[in-house]
PDB file of C-alpha atoms in Angstrom:
ATOM      1  CA  MET A  25      78.710 108.363  84.626  1.00  0.00           C
ATOM      2  CA  ASN A  26      80.595 109.500  81.574  1.00  0.00           C
ATOM      3  CA  ALA A  27      82.957 111.572  83.671  1.00  0.00           C
ATOM      4  CA  LEU A  28      83.971 108.641  85.671  1.00  0.00           C
ATOM      5  CA  MET A  29      84.789 106.679  82.513  1.00  0.00           C
ATOM      6  CA  GLU A  30      86.870 109.564  81.091  1.00  0.00           C
ATOM      7  CA  LEU A  31      88.967 109.792  84.280  1.00  0.00           C
ATOM      8  CA  SER A  32      89.224 106.077  84.959  1.00  0.00           C
ATOM      9  CA  ASN A  33      92.879 105.798  84.120  1.00  0.00           C
ATOM     10  CA  ASP A  34      93.751 108.863  86.022  1.00  0.00           C
ATOM     11  CA  ILE A  35      91.782 107.606  89.124  1.00  0.00           C
ATOM     12  CA  HIS A  36      93.634 104.171  88.835  1.00  0.00           C
ATOM     13  CA  ARG A  37      96.990 106.199  88.518  1.00  0.00           C
ATOM     14  CA  PHE A  38      96.226 108.373  91.484  1.00  0.00           C
ATOM     15  CA  ILE A  39      95.533 105.370  93.658  1.00  0.00           C
ATOM     16  CA  ILE A  40      98.671 103.395  92.568  1.00  0.00           C
ATOM     17  CA  LEU A  41     100.918 106.399  92.902  1.00  0.00           C
ATOM     18  CA  GLU A  42      99.611 107.188  96.279  1.00  0.00           C
ATOM     19  CA  VAL A  43     100.183 103.516  97.515  1.00  0.00           C
ATOM     20  CA  LEU A  44     103.729 103.607  95.820  1.00  0.00           C
ATOM     21  CA  LEU A  45     104.734 106.744  97.655  1.00  0.00           C
ATOM     22  CA  LYS A  46     103.749 105.135 101.010  1.00  0.00           C
ATOM     23  CA  THR A  47     105.655 102.044 100.032  1.00  0.00           C
ATOM     24  CA  LEU A  48     108.814 103.859  99.028  1.00  0.00           C
ATOM     25  CA  GLU A  49     108.727 105.882 102.221  1.00  0.00           C
ATOM     26  CA  ARG A  50     108.366 102.800 104.346  1.00  0.00           C
ATOM     27  CA  ASP A  51     110.965 100.677 102.519  1.00  0.00           C
ATOM     28  CA  GLN A  52     113.608 103.528 102.624  1.00  0.00           C
ATOM     29  CA  GLN A  53     114.234 102.817 106.357  1.00  0.00           C
ATOM     30  CA  TYR A  54     115.968  99.552 105.460  1.00  0.00           C
ATOM     31  CA  LEU A  55     118.504 101.067 103.093  1.00  0.00           C
ATOM     32  CA  ASN A  56     120.896 102.003 105.970  1.00  0.00           C
ATOM     33  CA  VAL A  57     121.879  98.451 106.576  1.00  0.00           C
ATOM     34  CA  LEU A  58     123.300  98.071 103.043  1.00  0.00           C
ATOM     35  CA  LYS A  59     126.914  98.669 102.284  1.00  0.00           C
ATOM     36  CA  MET A  60     125.850 101.082  99.540  1.00  0.00           C
ATOM     37  CA  GLY A  61     122.860 102.412 101.374  1.00  0.00           C
ATOM     38  CA  ASP A  62     123.764 106.005 100.712  1.00  0.00           C
ATOM     39  CA  VAL A  63     123.583 105.442  96.907  1.00  0.00           C
ATOM     40  CA  PHE A  64     120.263 103.699  97.249  1.00  0.00           C
ATOM     41  CA  THR A  65     118.862 106.464  99.580  1.00  0.00           C
ATOM     42  CA  GLU A  66     119.951 109.036  96.984  1.00  0.00           C
ATOM     43  CA  TRP A  67     118.127 106.994  94.251  1.00  0.00           C
ATOM     44  CA  TYR A  68     115.075 106.552  96.528  1.00  0.00           C
ATOM     45  CA  THR A  69     114.916 110.260  97.144  1.00  0.00           C
ATOM     46  CA  LEU A  70     115.176 111.048  93.410  1.00  0.00           C
ATOM     47  CA  LYS A  71     112.454 108.451  92.477  1.00  0.00           C
ATOM     48  CA  ASN A  72     110.290 109.637  95.497  1.00  0.00           C
ATOM     49  CA  ASN A  73     110.426 113.289  94.290  1.00  0.00           C
ATOM     50  CA  GLU A  74     109.690 112.213  90.723  1.00  0.00           C
ATOM     51  CA  THR A  75     106.764 109.998  91.731  1.00  0.00           C
ATOM     52  CA  PHE A  76     105.490 112.789  94.092  1.00  0.00           C
ATOM     53  CA  GLU A  77     105.478 115.351  91.230  1.00  0.00           C
ATOM     54  CA  GLU A  78     103.673 112.862  88.978  1.00  0.00           C
ATOM     55  CA  PHE A  79     101.126 112.264  91.789  1.00  0.00           C
ATOM     56  CA  LYS A  80     100.551 116.004  92.214  1.00  0.00           C
ATOM     57  CA  ASN A  81      99.972 116.437  88.498  1.00  0.00           C
ATOM     58  CA  VAL A  82      97.420 113.575  88.404  1.00  0.00           C
ATOM     59  CA  LYS A  83      95.698 114.958  91.491  1.00  0.00           C
ATOM     60  CA  SER A  84      95.562 118.398  90.071  1.00  0.00           C
ATOM     61  CA  LYS A  85      94.088 117.120  86.814  1.00  0.00           C
ATOM     62  CA  LEU A  86      91.427 115.142  88.837  1.00  0.00           C
ATOM     63  CA  ASN A  87      90.701 118.190  91.037  1.00  0.00           C
ATOM     64  CA  LYS A  88      90.260 120.458  87.944  1.00  0.00           C
ATOM     65  CA  ALA A  89      87.709 117.789  86.767  1.00  0.00           C
ATOM     66  CA  GLY A  90      85.870 118.074  90.022  1.00  0.00           C
ATOM     67  CA  CYS A  91      86.987 114.623  91.149  1.00  0.00           C
ATOM     68  CA  LYS A  92      87.928 113.727  94.768  1.00  0.00           C
ATOM     69  CA  ILE A  93      89.222 110.203  95.855  1.00  0.00           C
ATOM     70  CA  GLU A  94      89.258 109.043  99.422  1.00  0.00           C
ATOM     71  CA  LYS A  95      90.136 105.593 100.867  1.00  0.00           C
ATOM     72  CA  VAL A  96      87.222 104.532 103.086  1.00  0.00           C
ATOM     73  CA  ASN A  97      87.927 101.026 103.954  1.00  0.00           C
ATOM     74  CA  ASN A  98      90.691  98.389 104.150  1.00  0.00           C
ATOM     75  CA  ASP A  99      89.708  95.061 105.567  1.00  0.00           C
ATOM     76  CA  GLY A 100      92.985  93.404 104.972  1.00  0.00           C
ATOM     77  CA  VAL A 101      91.797  91.678 101.791  1.00  0.00           C
ATOM     78  CA  PHE A 102      90.131  94.596  99.936  1.00  0.00           C
ATOM     79  CA  THR A 103      90.545  98.406  99.858  1.00  0.00           C
ATOM     80  CA  GLU A 104      87.613 100.554  98.924  1.00  0.00           C
ATOM     81  CA  TYR A 105      87.735 103.966  97.636  1.00  0.00           C
ATOM     82  CA  MET A 106      84.960 106.548  97.395  1.00  0.00           C
ATOM     83  CA  ILE A 107      85.116 108.652  94.282  1.00  0.00           C
ATOM     84  CA  VAL A 108      83.148 111.869  94.041  1.00  0.00           C
ATOM     85  CA  ILE A 109      82.988 113.587  90.741  1.00  0.00           C
ATOM     86  CA  ARG A 110      80.983 116.957  90.748  1.00  0.00           C
ATOM     87  CA  GLY A 111      78.569 115.536  93.379  1.00  0.00           C
ATOM     88  CA  LYS A 112      78.091 112.012  91.937  1.00  0.00           C
ATOM     89  CA  THR A 113      79.500 109.306  94.071  1.00  0.00           C
ATOM     90  CA  ASP A 114      80.960 105.948  93.043  1.00  0.00           C
ATOM     91  CA  LYS A 115      82.959 103.221  94.842  1.00  0.00           C
ATOM     92  CA  ARG A 116      85.999 101.425  93.439  1.00  0.00           C
ATOM     93  CA  THR A 117      87.172  98.250  95.280  1.00  0.00           C
ATOM     94  CA  TYR A 118      90.747  96.870  94.818  1.00  0.00           C
ATOM     95  CA  SER A 119      91.930  93.595  96.191  1.00  0.00           C
ATOM     96  CA  ASN A 120      94.990  94.219  98.109  1.00  0.00           C
ATOM     97  CA  ILE A 121      96.768  91.654  96.050  1.00  0.00           C
ATOM     98  CA  ALA A 122      95.882  93.616  92.826  1.00  0.00           C
ATOM     99  CA  LEU A 123      97.076  96.899  94.384  1.00  0.00           C
ATOM    100  CA  ARG A 124     100.400  95.243  95.347  1.00  0.00           C
ATOM    101  CA  LYS A 125     100.670  93.944  91.774  1.00  0.00           C
ATOM    102  CA  TRP A 126     100.055  97.438  90.213  1.00  0.00           C
ATOM    103  CA  VAL A 127     102.459  99.014  92.628  1.00  0.00           C
ATOM    104  CA  ARG A 128     105.104  96.480  91.702  1.00  0.00           C
ATOM    105  CA  GLU A 129     104.476  97.221  87.979  1.00  0.00           C
ATOM    106  CA  GLU A 130     104.960 100.976  88.751  1.00  0.00           C
ATOM    107  CA  LEU A 131     108.216 100.215  90.587  1.00  0.00           C
ATOM    108  CA  LYS A 132     109.530  98.247  87.652  1.00  0.00           C
ATOM    109  CA  ARG A 133     108.720 101.308  85.582  1.00  0.00           C
ATOM    110  CA  LEU A 134     110.857 103.453  87.786  1.00  0.00           C
ATOM    111  CA  LEU A 135     113.589 100.936  87.499  1.00  0.00           C
ATOM    112  CA  ASN A 136     113.369 100.860  83.660  1.00  0.00           C
ATOM    113  CA  MET A 137     112.430  97.346  83.695  1.00  0.00           C
ATOM    114  CA  SER A 138     109.722  95.678  81.547  1.00  0.00           C
ATOM    115  CA  TYR A 139     106.285  96.381  83.114  1.00  0.00           C
ATOM    116  CA  GLN A 140     102.529  96.266  82.399  1.00  0.00           C
ATOM    117  CA  THR A 141     100.403  99.345  81.993  1.00  0.00           C
ATOM    118  CA  PRO A 142      96.772  99.884  82.922  1.00  0.00           C
ATOM    119  CA  GLY A 143      95.917  99.495  79.195  1.00  0.00           C
ATOM    120  CA  ASP A 144      97.360  95.904  79.298  1.00  0.00           C
ATOM    121  CA  ARG A 145      94.766  94.910  81.956  1.00  0.00           C
ATOM    122  CA  LYS A 146      91.942  94.827  79.406  1.00  0.00           C
TER     123      LYS A 146
END
């Protein structure tokens, strides 16, 4: 599966950005209790929009390569994704702890903090 190897980082990025968008959306509801909640809401909206644009670009790149990704199972410990590239199927399984770690690193990137990249995982 040479195509899978070529798209591996983009597939990882797609999955992490998708989870990050859901996390930002869920966490935004808690900002209204902060004294400066309106400022944080503005920042969340800005970062959510930036992340969504990045997500759309990655998704478009994967679609052009004939790649579709679908979450097929989450048992509370592991999340399994089905990856179809031009008719060939593969599965990728993430521990939920690993997903949380990578989403945390992506949020650090948004906050301009020191963070790890997928290249650092090797």
